[in-house]
Every structure is written in C-alpha cells, then in structure tokens.
C-alpha cells in the first residue's frame, strides 16, 4: 500500500514534468487573492494600498512531502489605475518539483453612466516563471531491483535523460471585470473573465516541445445585502486548462457587529467531483484573516480518508481617507 501511494503521488507530481501538459496550481479561497484570480482586479479595493499573503498545504495525508503553495502580493490604486506585484511559489513531491513566479500587474477602471455605479476594469500581467526539479531524488522503474526482497536502487541508471534541471519561461495574462458598485443597492453583481499563459511557452525539461497550456477563468456572483448588517455572496468559478475542467460553486456570508467594528465571515465551496471546502474568517478594521479546510471527495478519498488541504489568507488594506460613495467598490470580495 505504501509503495502504491508513493507511485500515485510521484505520478501526480511528475506528470507536469514529463507529461506533455501541465496544470497550474489553484487555491480554494481563490478570490481572497484577487490579483491571482483576475489581473483586472489590481488596485480595485477601498483604500490606498493592499498587502496580501496566502498559504496552502495539500495532500499531507498521502505524502510525506505535501504540496505547498505560497502567495504574496501588493497592489495600489491611483485615480483610475491600479498597479501591483505578485510572487507565488509551489513545491510538490519527493523530487522537490518547484514553480516560482513573479508578475507585475496594471489595471484600468472605467466608470459607466452618470452615477458611475456600473464599472468595467481591464488588466494585464507580465513576468517570468521558473520551474525546477531535483530528478536525482526520484526513483524510476529501471531502478527497481529484486535483490534483497526487492526495492529501488538510486545508484542504478534511470534511463531518463534530462536536458535541463531548471527552466525559465515568460508569462503574460489578461483579465476583464464588470461590477455594479452602488452601495445602497440590494444587489451588487459582478462577472469577470481572465486568460493566462497567453504566450504559450515551451516548458520541457527534455529538450523537446511541451507547450505551457492556456488557462481560462470565468467567475461571477452577486453580493446580496439581506440587511444593513448581513450579506451573502453566491458565486461560481469555471476554469479550463487543456483537458482539465473545473467547476466551483460557493456561498460567502458576512455579519457586521457594529459595536466592535467587526465582520464575522464564513463560506462554503463545492469543487465539482473534488472537494467540499469550509472557511471561517474575521475582518477587523483594515485586516482580514481567513482559514479554509478542504474535505477530499475525489477518487483519492479512500487513501486520503477525506483529508485534503488547509489554507490561510491574510490581507491588510491601508487607507488615507474615505473613498467616494461609488469609487472602486468592487463587489467587496
């Protein structure tokens, strides 16, 4: 059983390296990191600048080296413009397969109509991704020996020929977002689309061609202000990358305790045929903290015992002065 689990994990990790198509890492609290979700959301918040950090730990139940994702971003707004920078790092498996990405982001917000309640935002990102693997730490079929009861001998030739151990690729992303920002409205809808890896660069470690596949997001939802103190946000996310297709349906809730200037936050996410995600959080003044846990519902459930991932996010927004009533009230994600 241990060997079977190890083979599953190595396959999941190494497919992006030797398999022709790779899948980008994803987050359960995807809109806690708005620049990661859609470049058009750069600078789209109530405040002067925003600092965000997020961490995800996945598959600890089936792998002694779990999948780790770390994200750090900073963005600021100036009039109708937004500017930002984002760093992300992903590490997985026994071969320390690692992806590090640095991106610069710029967005432009266009208010529509006399009252400027309807808004369109456009954003673009550009940067570089480094992918690396310590293939010397991995074991392959050719290294299996029947001696001494059977096992892997890493001193034996693997039969694999790596052209490089580390590769840099350019990245260009684009996004669009519509949102309705009228504060006293009962409903604040929003809808966005974003496209990633537009250059479609080669990411092979073997000297052949393995194009980094496009990734597309479509996300939509509506903030429903039930009362002045309580709101809900039903929302949906659809993602496609090559043959991989993901659907996510979610419901966020927020309750404001006016005596403490405190928001109590909660959420429920269903990722189709994959996981159920529960989240809790607090918003105190300019600081928002959230915690989420994935309950695995995929074909690995028997192996993982339902244990999927945990995720933590922390956001700080600095504001010099109060925003105008209709200015950049993005659907308060």
PDB file of C-alpha atoms in Angstrom, residues 19-185:
ATOM      1  CA  UNK A  19       3.819  14.644 -19.369  1.00  0.00           C
ATOM      2  CA  UNK A  20       3.253  16.998 -22.196  1.00  0.00           C
ATOM      3  CA  UNK A  21       0.661  19.165 -20.467  1.00  0.00           C
ATOM      4  CA  UNK A  22       0.926  20.801 -17.044  1.00  0.00           C
ATOM      5  CA  UNK A  23      -1.832  22.070 -14.789  1.00  0.00           C
ATOM      6  CA  UNK A  24      -1.401  25.279 -12.798  1.00  0.00           C
ATOM      7  CA  UNK A  25      -1.838  25.181  -9.050  1.00  0.00           C
ATOM      8  CA  UNK A  26      -5.095  26.556  -7.670  1.00  0.00           C
ATOM      9  CA  UNK A  27      -6.491  27.996  -4.442  1.00  0.00           C
ATOM     10  CA  UNK A  28      -9.735  27.136  -2.655  1.00  0.00           C
ATOM     11  CA  UNK A  29     -10.150  30.729  -1.416  1.00  0.00           C
ATOM     12  CA  UNK A  30      -9.408  31.944  -4.925  1.00  0.00           C
ATOM     13  CA  UNK A  31     -10.922  35.417  -4.577  1.00  0.00           C
ATOM     14  CA  UNK A  32      -9.048  36.098  -1.330  1.00  0.00           C
ATOM     15  CA  UNK A  33      -6.138  36.661  -3.751  1.00  0.00           C
ATOM     16  CA  UNK A  34      -7.798  38.960  -6.346  1.00  0.00           C
ATOM     17  CA  UNK A  35      -4.701  39.603  -8.485  1.00  0.00           C
ATOM     18  CA  UNK A  36      -4.246  35.839  -8.829  1.00  0.00           C
ATOM     19  CA  UNK A  37      -7.880  35.447  -9.888  1.00  0.00           C
ATOM     20  CA  UNK A  38      -8.082  38.294 -12.388  1.00  0.00           C
ATOM     21  CA  UNK A  39      -5.488  40.943 -13.394  1.00  0.00           C
ATOM     22  CA  UNK A  40      -8.355  43.432 -13.819  1.00  0.00           C
ATOM     23  CA  UNK A  41      -8.819  43.422 -10.029  1.00  0.00           C
ATOM     24  CA  UNK A  42      -5.437  45.083  -9.476  1.00  0.00           C
ATOM     25  CA  UNK A  43      -5.976  48.181  -7.327  1.00  0.00           C
ATOM     26  CA  UNK A  44      -9.715  47.524  -7.139  1.00  0.00           C
ATOM     27  CA  UNK A  45     -10.488  47.975  -3.433  1.00  0.00           C
ATOM     28  CA  UNK A  46     -11.430  50.662  -0.919  1.00  0.00           C
ATOM     29  CA  UNK A  47      -8.095  52.081   0.196  1.00  0.00           C
ATOM     30  CA  UNK A  48      -4.660  53.322  -0.878  1.00  0.00           C
ATOM     31  CA  UNK A  49      -2.709  50.050  -0.991  1.00  0.00           C
ATOM     32  CA  UNK A  50      -3.227  46.388  -0.163  1.00  0.00           C
ATOM     33  CA  UNK A  51      -0.870  43.660   1.052  1.00  0.00           C
ATOM     34  CA  UNK A  52      -1.966  40.030   0.800  1.00  0.00           C
ATOM     35  CA  UNK A  53      -0.419  36.704   1.842  1.00  0.00           C
ATOM     36  CA  UNK A  54      -1.823  33.199   1.358  1.00  0.00           C
ATOM     37  CA  UNK A  55      -0.568  29.695   2.112  1.00  0.00           C
ATOM     38  CA  UNK A  56      -1.943  26.280   1.142  1.00  0.00           C
ATOM     39  CA  UNK A  57      -0.864  22.822   2.358  1.00  0.00           C
ATOM     40  CA  UNK A  58      -2.272  19.854   0.406  1.00  0.00           C
ATOM     41  CA  UNK A  59      -2.054  16.038   0.375  1.00  0.00           C
ATOM     42  CA  UNK A  60      -0.241  15.752   3.711  1.00  0.00           C
ATOM     43  CA  UNK A  61      -2.348  12.637   4.396  1.00  0.00           C
ATOM     44  CA  UNK A  62      -0.844  10.713   1.450  1.00  0.00           C
ATOM     45  CA  UNK A  63       2.641  12.172   1.057  1.00  0.00           C
ATOM     46  CA  UNK A  64       5.470  12.799   3.488  1.00  0.00           C
ATOM     47  CA  UNK A  65       6.259  15.885   1.376  1.00  0.00           C
ATOM     48  CA  UNK A  66       2.916  17.618   0.865  1.00  0.00           C
ATOM     49  CA  UNK A  67       2.102  20.110  -1.889  1.00  0.00           C
ATOM     50  CA  UNK A  68       2.756  23.669  -0.672  1.00  0.00           C
ATOM     51  CA  UNK A  69       1.582  26.888  -2.281  1.00  0.00           C
ATOM     52  CA  UNK A  70       2.649  30.329  -1.019  1.00  0.00           C
ATOM     53  CA  UNK A  71       1.447  33.630  -2.441  1.00  0.00           C
ATOM     54  CA  UNK A  72       2.406  37.235  -1.687  1.00  0.00           C
ATOM     55  CA  UNK A  73       1.016  40.288  -3.468  1.00  0.00           C
ATOM     56  CA  UNK A  74       0.980  44.059  -3.189  1.00  0.00           C
ATOM     57  CA  UNK A  75      -1.183  46.464  -5.154  1.00  0.00           C
ATOM     58  CA  UNK A  76      -2.115  50.136  -5.024  1.00  0.00           C
ATOM     59  CA  UNK A  77      -4.560  52.449  -6.736  1.00  0.00           C
ATOM     60  CA  UNK A  78      -4.012  55.838  -8.347  1.00  0.00           C
ATOM     61  CA  UNK A  79      -7.112  57.540  -9.753  1.00  0.00           C
ATOM     62  CA  UNK A  80      -8.497  55.051 -12.303  1.00  0.00           C
ATOM     63  CA  UNK A  81      -5.292  52.993 -12.410  1.00  0.00           C
ATOM     64  CA  UNK A  82      -4.148  50.016 -10.376  1.00  0.00           C
ATOM     65  CA  UNK A  83      -0.573  48.764 -10.070  1.00  0.00           C
ATOM     66  CA  UNK A  84       0.635  45.583  -8.398  1.00  0.00           C
ATOM     67  CA  UNK A  85       3.222  42.867  -7.999  1.00  0.00           C
ATOM     68  CA  UNK A  86       2.691  39.207  -7.139  1.00  0.00           C
ATOM     69  CA  UNK A  87       5.031  36.381  -6.142  1.00  0.00           C
ATOM     70  CA  UNK A  88       3.924  32.748  -5.994  1.00  0.00           C
ATOM     71  CA  UNK A  89       5.797  29.576  -5.131  1.00  0.00           C
ATOM     72  CA  UNK A  90       4.606  25.974  -5.467  1.00  0.00           C
ATOM     73  CA  UNK A  91       6.521  22.899  -4.326  1.00  0.00           C
ATOM     74  CA  UNK A  92       5.465  19.266  -4.576  1.00  0.00           C
ATOM     75  CA  UNK A  93       6.703  15.754  -4.026  1.00  0.00           C
ATOM     76  CA  UNK A  94       9.882  13.799  -3.435  1.00  0.00           C
ATOM     77  CA  UNK A  95      11.702  15.449  -6.355  1.00  0.00           C
ATOM     78  CA  UNK A  96      11.075  18.938  -4.948  1.00  0.00           C
ATOM     79  CA  UNK A  97       9.321  19.950  -8.155  1.00  0.00           C
ATOM     80  CA  UNK A  98       9.152  23.729  -7.737  1.00  0.00           C
ATOM     81  CA  UNK A  99       7.472  26.610  -9.560  1.00  0.00           C
ATOM     82  CA  UNK A 100       8.358  30.201  -8.708  1.00  0.00           C
ATOM     83  CA  UNK A 101       6.547  33.034 -10.442  1.00  0.00           C
ATOM     84  CA  UNK A 102       6.945  36.809 -10.320  1.00  0.00           C
ATOM     85  CA  UNK A 103       4.431  39.103 -12.013  1.00  0.00           C
ATOM     86  CA  UNK A 104       3.865  42.819 -12.494  1.00  0.00           C
ATOM     87  CA  UNK A 105       0.259  43.882 -12.930  1.00  0.00           C
ATOM     88  CA  UNK A 106      -1.530  47.001 -14.187  1.00  0.00           C
ATOM     89  CA  UNK A 107      -5.263  47.676 -14.497  1.00  0.00           C
ATOM     90  CA  UNK A 108      -7.570  50.468 -15.625  1.00  0.00           C
ATOM     91  CA  UNK A 109     -11.069  51.082 -14.258  1.00  0.00           C
ATOM     92  CA  UNK A 110     -13.794  52.694 -16.424  1.00  0.00           C
ATOM     93  CA  UNK A 111     -16.897  54.010 -14.582  1.00  0.00           C
ATOM     94  CA  UNK A 112     -20.024  53.982 -16.761  1.00  0.00           C
ATOM     95  CA  UNK A 113     -23.072  56.192 -16.583  1.00  0.00           C
ATOM     96  CA  UNK A 114     -23.736  59.464 -14.805  1.00  0.00           C
ATOM     97  CA  UNK A 115     -23.673  57.955 -11.317  1.00  0.00           C
ATOM     98  CA  UNK A 116     -20.664  55.745 -12.105  1.00  0.00           C
ATOM     99  CA  UNK A 117     -22.272  52.720 -10.456  1.00  0.00           C
ATOM    100  CA  UNK A 118     -21.558  50.425 -13.404  1.00  0.00           C
ATOM    101  CA  UNK A 119     -17.858  49.739 -13.918  1.00  0.00           C
ATOM    102  CA  UNK A 120     -15.584  47.948 -16.369  1.00  0.00           C
ATOM    103  CA  UNK A 121     -11.996  47.096 -15.473  1.00  0.00           C
ATOM    104  CA  UNK A 122      -9.209  45.765 -17.680  1.00  0.00           C
ATOM    105  CA  UNK A 123      -5.894  44.343 -16.501  1.00  0.00           C
ATOM    106  CA  UNK A 124      -2.710  42.807 -17.834  1.00  0.00           C
ATOM    107  CA  UNK A 125       0.127  40.933 -16.126  1.00  0.00           C
ATOM    108  CA  UNK A 126       3.608  40.087 -17.272  1.00  0.00           C
ATOM    109  CA  UNK A 127       6.503  38.287 -15.675  1.00  0.00           C
ATOM    110  CA  UNK A 128       8.541  35.122 -15.549  1.00  0.00           C
ATOM    111  CA  UNK A 129       8.123  31.593 -14.226  1.00  0.00           C
ATOM    112  CA  UNK A 130      10.949  29.318 -13.109  1.00  0.00           C
ATOM    113  CA  UNK A 131      10.315  25.557 -12.999  1.00  0.00           C
ATOM    114  CA  UNK A 132      12.861  23.200 -11.496  1.00  0.00           C
ATOM    115  CA  UNK A 133      13.108  19.605 -10.303  1.00  0.00           C
ATOM    116  CA  UNK A 134      15.744  17.614  -8.413  1.00  0.00           C
ATOM    117  CA  UNK A 135      15.344  14.494 -10.507  1.00  0.00           C
ATOM    118  CA  UNK A 136      18.276  12.852  -8.676  1.00  0.00           C
ATOM    119  CA  UNK A 137      15.901  12.356  -5.714  1.00  0.00           C
ATOM    120  CA  UNK A 138      13.309  10.475  -7.777  1.00  0.00           C
ATOM    121  CA  UNK A 139      13.109   6.746  -8.478  1.00  0.00           C
ATOM    122  CA  UNK A 140      12.108   5.158 -11.799  1.00  0.00           C
ATOM    123  CA  UNK A 141      11.037   1.713 -12.980  1.00  0.00           C
ATOM    124  CA  UNK A 142      14.533   0.949 -14.326  1.00  0.00           C
ATOM    125  CA  UNK A 143      15.918   1.382 -10.812  1.00  0.00           C
ATOM    126  CA  UNK A 144      13.793  -1.366  -9.287  1.00  0.00           C
ATOM    127  CA  UNK A 145      15.765  -4.430  -8.253  1.00  0.00           C
ATOM    128  CA  UNK A 146      14.637  -7.821  -6.974  1.00  0.00           C
ATOM    129  CA  UNK A 147      17.737  -8.162  -4.772  1.00  0.00           C
ATOM    130  CA  UNK A 148      17.237  -8.423  -1.016  1.00  0.00           C
ATOM    131  CA  UNK A 149      13.491  -8.822  -1.330  1.00  0.00           C
ATOM    132  CA  UNK A 150      13.005  -6.065  -3.909  1.00  0.00           C
ATOM    133  CA  UNK A 151      13.273  -2.301  -3.810  1.00  0.00           C
ATOM    134  CA  UNK A 152      14.631   0.777  -5.579  1.00  0.00           C
ATOM    135  CA  UNK A 153      18.350   1.387  -6.000  1.00  0.00           C
ATOM    136  CA  UNK A 154      19.051   5.019  -6.976  1.00  0.00           C
ATOM    137  CA  UNK A 155      22.626   4.147  -7.949  1.00  0.00           C
ATOM    138  CA  UNK A 156      21.254   2.223 -10.955  1.00  0.00           C
ATOM    139  CA  UNK A 157      20.753   4.115 -14.259  1.00  0.00           C
ATOM    140  CA  UNK A 158      17.259   5.572 -14.523  1.00  0.00           C
ATOM    141  CA  UNK A 159      17.118   5.592 -18.327  1.00  0.00           C
ATOM    142  CA  UNK A 160      15.840   9.196 -18.232  1.00  0.00           C
ATOM    143  CA  UNK A 161      17.822  11.926 -19.987  1.00  0.00           C
ATOM    144  CA  UNK A 162      17.171  15.465 -18.717  1.00  0.00           C
ATOM    145  CA  UNK A 163      18.247  18.351 -20.925  1.00  0.00           C
ATOM    146  CA  UNK A 164      17.933  20.889 -18.093  1.00  0.00           C
ATOM    147  CA  UNK A 165      17.048  20.841 -14.415  1.00  0.00           C
ATOM    148  CA  UNK A 166      15.636  24.365 -14.342  1.00  0.00           C
ATOM    149  CA  UNK A 167      13.772  26.380 -16.965  1.00  0.00           C
ATOM    150  CA  UNK A 168      12.589  29.999 -17.175  1.00  0.00           C
ATOM    151  CA  UNK A 169       9.516  30.920 -19.225  1.00  0.00           C
ATOM    152  CA  UNK A 170       7.815  34.297 -19.866  1.00  0.00           C
ATOM    153  CA  UNK A 171       4.216  34.740 -18.726  1.00  0.00           C
ATOM    154  CA  UNK A 172       1.522  37.149 -19.983  1.00  0.00           C
ATOM    155  CA  UNK A 173      -2.024  37.238 -18.534  1.00  0.00           C
ATOM    156  CA  UNK A 174      -5.111  39.354 -19.265  1.00  0.00           C
ATOM    157  CA  UNK A 175      -8.416  39.952 -17.496  1.00  0.00           C
ATOM    158  CA  UNK A 176     -11.714  41.874 -17.702  1.00  0.00           C
ATOM    159  CA  UNK A 177     -14.279  42.560 -14.985  1.00  0.00           C
ATOM    160  CA  UNK A 178     -17.732  44.150 -14.778  1.00  0.00           C
ATOM    161  CA  UNK A 179     -19.148  45.104 -11.384  1.00  0.00           C
ATOM    162  CA  UNK A 180     -22.031  47.162 -10.001  1.00  0.00           C
ATOM    163  CA  UNK A 181     -20.856  49.301  -7.083  1.00  0.00           C
ATOM    164  CA  UNK A 182     -23.898  51.202  -5.825  1.00  0.00           C
ATOM    165  CA  UNK A 183     -23.622  50.812  -2.055  1.00  0.00           C
ATOM    166  CA  UNK A 184     -27.274  51.233  -1.121  1.00  0.00           C
ATOM    167  CA  UNK A 185     -28.364  48.670  -3.689  1.00  0.00           C
TER     168      UNK A 185
END
